[in-house]
Amino acid sequence: MFVLFAIIIEHLFDPSIRDKAILRRTVCDHAHIISHKHPYWNRSLGADHFMLSCHDWGPRATWYVPQPYYNSIRVLCNANTSEHFNPKKDASFPEINLITGEITYLTGGLPPSNRTILALFAGGLHGKIRPALLRYWKERDKDDTLKKSRFCICPGGHEVASPRIVEVTYAECVPGLISQHHVLPFSDVLNWESFSVQVPVSEIPSLKNILMGDRYFRMYEQVKMVQRHFVVNNPSVRYDAFNMIIPSIWLRRLNVCIN
């Protein structure tokens, strides 16, 4: 199921009205065309189909059409269980922001001995977690970069997903994850606890003590190992982001019985 949300916003959506009825009509019409034009959708009611979206409208779009919502595999960057993301059926995908389309200048960083900053936090103050984090982390490290920091804080904002998680992995900075209800990308394959620090919101006041533990060097090596799984290549290469999401989709497809 292929829906370009950017095209919908540019040509059909009126920001002054902010009426998302156009989204409902577009998605419903799209599903109607597929189900009437092709036989494959109807044999499983969409259960052996998937949709991919990193737009924050992606989950909302499926609310309007029962078959994609209940049956199809939804591959979403905003994998939020509080917004009905179902890890048994849906797959989480990393949000990747490639401004120029090039990736070579984004990867790599200083060795641990030259990373003089304990942790970096940068970004807007949207959502509930970031203002709480800023109360304990303000005026620190604001002029330093990802590649000079040992840990890089990745707090949830308006959405649980953020391209920052991939950015810090490219920079070989250990992710410090502070979020709620977020199913991490490729979590059915990767052991996130081996290369990231996951901090409950209630533990934000103790964040510095948590990061001062003795696990950093081991995690740093693990970040370097998993970095390739978040890299986009054209054409795709073994173990890159494309070849990570395909097994995740296939694992969910195995649960579908087609008559």
Tab-separated table of C-alpha atoms in Angstrom:
chain	number	residue	atom	x	y	z
A	1	MET	CA	0.000	0.000	0.000
A	2	PHE	CA	1.756	3.137	-1.227
A	3	VAL	CA	0.552	6.523	0.017
A	4	LEU	CA	2.703	9.670	-0.231
A	5	PHE	CA	1.693	11.816	2.721
A	6	ALA	CA	3.963	14.643	1.587
A	7	ILE	CA	1.984	14.868	-1.670
A	8	ILE	CA	-1.321	14.868	0.228
A	9	ILE	CA	-0.135	17.731	2.419
A	10	GLU	CA	1.273	19.748	-0.477
A	11	HIS	CA	-1.648	19.442	-2.884
A	12	LEU	CA	-4.758	18.509	-0.897
A	13	PHE	CA	-4.392	19.644	2.709
A	14	ASP	CA	-5.384	23.182	3.697
A	15	PRO	CA	-3.261	24.140	6.758
A	16	SER	CA	-5.556	27.060	7.588
A	17	ILE	CA	-8.446	24.653	8.139
A	18	ARG	CA	-6.447	21.654	9.422
A	19	ASP	CA	-9.277	19.343	8.431
A	20	LYS	CA	-7.948	15.805	8.149
A	21	ALA	CA	-11.088	14.572	6.369
A	22	ILE	CA	-9.074	14.740	3.148
A	23	LEU	CA	-6.701	12.166	4.623
A	24	ARG	CA	-9.607	9.850	5.367
A	25	ARG	CA	-11.029	10.166	1.847
A	26	THR	CA	-7.653	9.645	0.187
A	27	VAL	CA	-6.760	6.533	2.165
A	28	CYS	CA	-10.235	5.023	1.835
A	29	ASP	CA	-10.231	5.630	-1.929
A	30	HIS	CA	-6.752	4.128	-2.215
A	31	ALA	CA	-7.758	0.970	-0.335
A	32	HIS	CA	-10.946	0.709	-2.421
A	33	ILE	CA	-8.983	0.865	-5.683
A	34	ILE	CA	-6.505	-1.785	-4.538
A	35	SER	CA	-9.207	-4.182	-3.336
A	36	HIS	CA	-11.212	-3.879	-6.560
A	37	LYS	CA	-8.337	-3.838	-9.035
A	38	HIS	CA	-6.082	-6.573	-7.643
A	39	PRO	CA	-7.038	-10.037	-6.296
A	40	TYR	CA	-4.183	-10.395	-3.815
A	41	TRP	CA	-5.560	-7.963	-1.243
A	42	ASN	CA	-8.910	-9.743	-1.025
A	43	ARG	CA	-7.567	-13.245	-0.390
A	44	SER	CA	-6.237	-12.152	3.020
A	45	LEU	CA	-8.092	-8.843	3.525
A	46	GLY	CA	-4.693	-7.164	3.446
A	47	ALA	CA	-3.032	-9.376	6.078
A	48	ASP	CA	-0.142	-10.313	3.759
A	49	HIS	CA	0.403	-6.667	2.737
A	50	PHE	CA	2.364	-3.974	4.501
A	51	MET	CA	2.505	-0.200	4.514
A	52	LEU	CA	5.518	1.900	5.495
A	53	SER	CA	5.310	5.404	6.896
A	54	CYS	CA	7.634	7.692	8.814
A	55	HIS	CA	5.170	10.573	8.676
A	56	ASP	CA	3.312	11.231	11.923
A	57	TRP	CA	0.093	10.888	9.921
A	58	GLY	CA	0.949	7.283	9.086
A	59	PRO	CA	-0.707	5.642	12.120
A	60	ARG	CA	-3.680	8.012	11.894
A	61	ALA	CA	-4.258	7.126	8.236
A	62	THR	CA	-4.974	3.501	9.088
A	63	TRP	CA	-7.613	4.412	11.666
A	64	TYR	CA	-10.013	5.190	8.830
A	65	VAL	CA	-9.753	1.842	7.038
A	66	PRO	CA	-10.370	-1.282	9.154
A	67	GLN	CA	-8.389	-3.726	7.014
A	68	PRO	CA	-5.000	-1.943	7.149
A	69	TYR	CA	-5.574	-1.108	10.809
A	70	TYR	CA	-6.520	-4.588	12.010
A	71	ASN	CA	-4.942	-6.844	9.384
A	72	SER	CA	-2.047	-5.311	7.452
A	73	ILE	CA	1.524	-5.065	8.712
A	74	ARG	CA	2.183	-1.420	9.511
A	75	VAL	CA	5.876	-0.491	9.335
A	76	LEU	CA	6.018	2.760	11.291
A	77	CYS	CA	8.687	5.081	12.614
A	78	ASN	CA	6.248	6.384	15.212
A	79	ALA	CA	5.873	2.972	16.836
A	80	ASN	CA	3.848	4.088	19.849
A	81	THR	CA	1.945	1.391	21.744
A	82	SER	CA	-0.230	4.052	23.387
A	83	GLU	CA	-1.457	4.880	19.869
A	84	HIS	CA	-2.348	1.259	19.078
A	85	PHE	CA	0.968	0.104	17.602
A	86	ASN	CA	0.837	-3.687	17.872
A	87	PRO	CA	4.334	-5.263	18.114
A	88	LYS	CA	2.943	-8.700	17.239
A	89	LYS	CA	1.592	-7.454	13.912
A	90	ASP	CA	3.390	-4.176	13.195
A	91	ALA	CA	7.110	-3.448	12.752
A	92	SER	CA	9.140	-0.493	13.998
A	93	PHE	CA	11.412	1.298	11.522
A	94	PRO	CA	14.188	3.801	12.337
A	95	GLU	CA	13.507	7.422	11.432
A	96	ILE	CA	16.391	8.518	9.199
A	97	ASN	CA	16.924	12.122	8.145
A	98	LEU	CA	19.235	12.336	5.121
A	99	ILE	CA	19.139	15.995	4.169
A	100	THR	CA	21.512	15.677	1.215
A	101	GLY	CA	20.981	12.003	0.469
A	102	GLU	CA	24.608	11.319	1.405
A	103	ILE	CA	25.615	9.346	4.475
A	104	THR	CA	29.414	9.142	4.429
A	105	TYR	CA	30.037	12.406	6.276
A	106	LEU	CA	27.558	11.437	9.014
A	107	THR	CA	29.233	8.260	10.235
A	108	GLY	CA	32.217	7.908	12.527
A	109	GLY	CA	33.515	9.898	15.453
A	110	LEU	CA	36.339	10.370	17.907
A	111	PRO	CA	37.718	7.402	19.879
A	112	PRO	CA	36.560	7.091	23.506
A	113	SER	CA	39.754	8.628	24.880
A	114	ASN	CA	39.009	11.863	22.987
A	115	ARG	CA	35.322	12.060	23.868
A	116	THR	CA	35.494	14.640	26.619
A	117	ILE	CA	31.754	15.222	27.054
A	118	LEU	CA	29.785	12.815	29.231
A	119	ALA	CA	26.428	13.381	27.538
A	120	LEU	CA	24.892	15.686	24.947
A	121	PHE	CA	21.281	16.836	24.881
A	122	ALA	CA	20.104	19.132	22.095
A	123	GLY	CA	16.741	19.718	20.481
A	124	GLY	CA	13.428	21.492	20.829
A	125	LEU	CA	11.417	21.526	24.054
A	126	HIS	CA	8.280	19.871	22.706
A	127	GLY	CA	6.468	17.088	24.503
A	128	LYS	CA	6.499	16.337	28.239
A	129	ILE	CA	9.852	14.587	28.657
A	130	ARG	CA	12.187	17.225	27.221
A	131	PRO	CA	11.265	20.087	29.593
A	132	ALA	CA	11.749	17.704	32.532
A	133	LEU	CA	15.135	16.697	31.159
A	134	LEU	CA	16.203	20.294	30.627
A	135	ARG	CA	15.628	21.126	34.293
A	136	TYR	CA	18.513	18.822	35.162
A	137	TRP	CA	20.630	19.198	32.029
A	138	LYS	CA	20.429	22.865	31.057
A	139	GLU	CA	23.555	24.906	30.365
A	140	ARG	CA	25.560	21.754	29.759
A	141	ASP	CA	27.420	20.744	26.611
A	142	LYS	CA	25.294	22.979	24.389
A	143	ASP	CA	28.166	23.867	22.061
A	144	ASP	CA	29.600	20.372	21.706
A	145	THR	CA	28.857	17.898	18.977
A	146	LEU	CA	27.651	14.332	18.825
A	147	LYS	CA	31.057	13.022	17.850
A	148	LYS	CA	32.729	14.453	20.966
A	149	SER	CA	30.213	12.998	23.429
A	150	ARG	CA	30.173	9.580	25.047
A	151	PHE	CA	26.422	9.454	25.514
A	152	CYS	CA	23.779	11.271	23.487
A	153	ILE	CA	20.396	11.767	25.096
A	154	CYS	CA	17.423	10.864	22.882
A	155	PRO	CA	14.239	11.970	24.665
A	156	GLY	CA	10.754	11.545	23.275
A	157	GLY	CA	8.959	14.689	22.106
A	158	HIS	CA	5.541	15.148	20.546
A	159	GLU	CA	6.178	11.739	18.976
A	160	VAL	CA	8.043	8.806	20.495
A	161	ALA	CA	10.301	8.455	17.449
A	162	SER	CA	13.101	10.818	16.496
A	163	PRO	CA	15.852	10.820	13.843
A	164	ARG	CA	18.244	11.615	16.704
A	165	ILE	CA	18.520	7.912	17.567
A	166	VAL	CA	19.992	7.128	14.156
A	167	GLU	CA	22.111	10.302	14.122
A	168	VAL	CA	23.848	9.398	17.382
A	169	THR	CA	24.388	5.831	16.206
A	170	TYR	CA	26.088	7.177	13.087
A	171	ALA	CA	28.285	9.338	15.342
A	172	GLU	CA	29.219	6.262	17.432
A	173	CYS	CA	27.669	7.910	20.471
A	174	VAL	CA	25.894	5.604	22.929
A	175	PRO	CA	22.150	6.433	22.867
A	176	GLY	CA	20.538	7.445	26.134
A	177	LEU	CA	16.875	6.655	25.504
A	178	ILE	CA	14.170	8.422	27.499
A	179	SER	CA	10.742	7.682	26.119
A	180	GLN	CA	7.441	6.040	26.891
A	181	HIS	CA	5.543	3.425	24.896
A	182	HIS	CA	8.196	3.364	22.126
A	183	VAL	CA	8.899	0.037	20.426
A	184	LEU	CA	12.498	0.450	19.278
A	185	PRO	CA	13.456	-0.296	15.649
A	186	PHE	CA	14.497	-3.876	14.899
A	187	SER	CA	13.922	-4.801	18.557
A	188	ASP	CA	12.874	-8.282	17.462
A	189	VAL	CA	16.427	-8.771	16.166
A	190	LEU	CA	18.715	-6.357	18.051
A	191	ASN	CA	19.403	-6.358	21.792
A	192	TRP	CA	19.110	-2.637	22.517
A	193	GLU	CA	20.251	-3.086	26.107
A	194	SER	CA	23.711	-4.022	24.835
A	195	PHE	CA	24.347	-0.695	23.070
A	196	SER	CA	22.048	1.865	24.703
A	197	VAL	CA	21.032	3.130	28.125
A	198	GLN	CA	17.276	3.171	28.643
A	199	VAL	CA	16.268	5.579	31.389
A	200	PRO	CA	12.732	5.763	32.835
A	201	VAL	CA	11.270	9.259	32.983
A	202	SER	CA	11.156	8.998	36.771
A	203	GLU	CA	14.950	8.518	36.839
A	204	ILE	CA	15.820	11.739	34.986
A	205	PRO	CA	17.125	13.400	38.197
A	206	SER	CA	19.624	10.517	38.532
A	207	LEU	CA	20.657	10.551	34.866
A	208	LYS	CA	24.248	11.644	35.456
A	209	ASN	CA	24.866	8.901	38.012
A	210	ILE	CA	23.347	6.330	35.666
A	211	LEU	CA	25.639	7.378	32.825
A	212	MET	CA	28.718	7.358	35.056
A	213	GLY	CA	28.615	3.558	35.243
A	214	ASP	CA	31.353	1.282	33.902
A	215	ARG	CA	29.463	0.001	30.848
A	216	TYR	CA	30.462	2.729	28.408
A	217	PHE	CA	33.415	1.111	26.623
A	218	ARG	CA	31.537	-2.128	26.031
A	219	MET	CA	28.517	-0.238	24.715
A	220	TYR	CA	30.709	1.929	22.486
A	221	GLU	CA	32.024	-1.168	20.716
A	222	GLN	CA	28.486	-2.497	20.333
A	223	VAL	CA	27.308	0.798	18.797
A	224	LYS	CA	30.050	0.515	16.190
A	225	MET	CA	28.907	-3.026	15.416
A	226	VAL	CA	25.206	-2.218	14.996
A	227	GLN	CA	25.749	1.040	13.096
A	228	ARG	CA	25.559	-0.724	9.715
A	229	HIS	CA	22.004	-1.868	10.455
A	230	PHE	CA	20.803	1.754	10.373
A	231	VAL	CA	22.643	2.760	7.204
A	232	VAL	CA	20.753	3.265	3.932
A	233	ASN	CA	22.506	2.146	0.745
A	234	ASN	CA	21.578	2.336	-2.920
A	235	PRO	CA	21.664	-0.408	-3.959
A	236	SER	CA	21.051	-2.129	-0.658
A	237	VAL	CA	23.855	-4.172	0.906
A	238	ARG	CA	23.787	-7.024	3.379
A	239	TYR	CA	22.696	-6.134	6.938
A	240	ASP	CA	21.753	-2.520	6.116
A	241	ALA	CA	18.432	-0.890	7.061
A	242	PHE	CA	16.554	-2.384	4.098
A	243	ASN	CA	17.795	-5.884	4.818
A	244	MET	CA	16.885	-5.489	8.486
A	245	ILE	CA	13.269	-4.490	7.942
A	246	ILE	CA	12.525	-7.243	5.414
A	247	PRO	CA	13.041	-10.077	7.970
A	248	SER	CA	10.915	-8.149	10.477
A	249	ILE	CA	8.085	-8.000	7.946
A	250	TRP	CA	8.517	-11.645	7.007
A	251	LEU	CA	8.388	-12.789	10.644
A	252	ARG	CA	4.981	-11.147	10.938
A	253	ARG	CA	3.863	-12.559	7.602
A	254	LEU	CA	4.506	-16.071	8.953
A	255	ASN	CA	1.625	-15.591	11.376
A	256	VAL	CA	-0.823	-15.184	8.481
A	257	CYS	CA	-2.698	-18.185	7.087
A	258	ILE	CA	-4.111	-17.605	3.587
A	259	ASN	CA	-6.923	-19.802	2.350
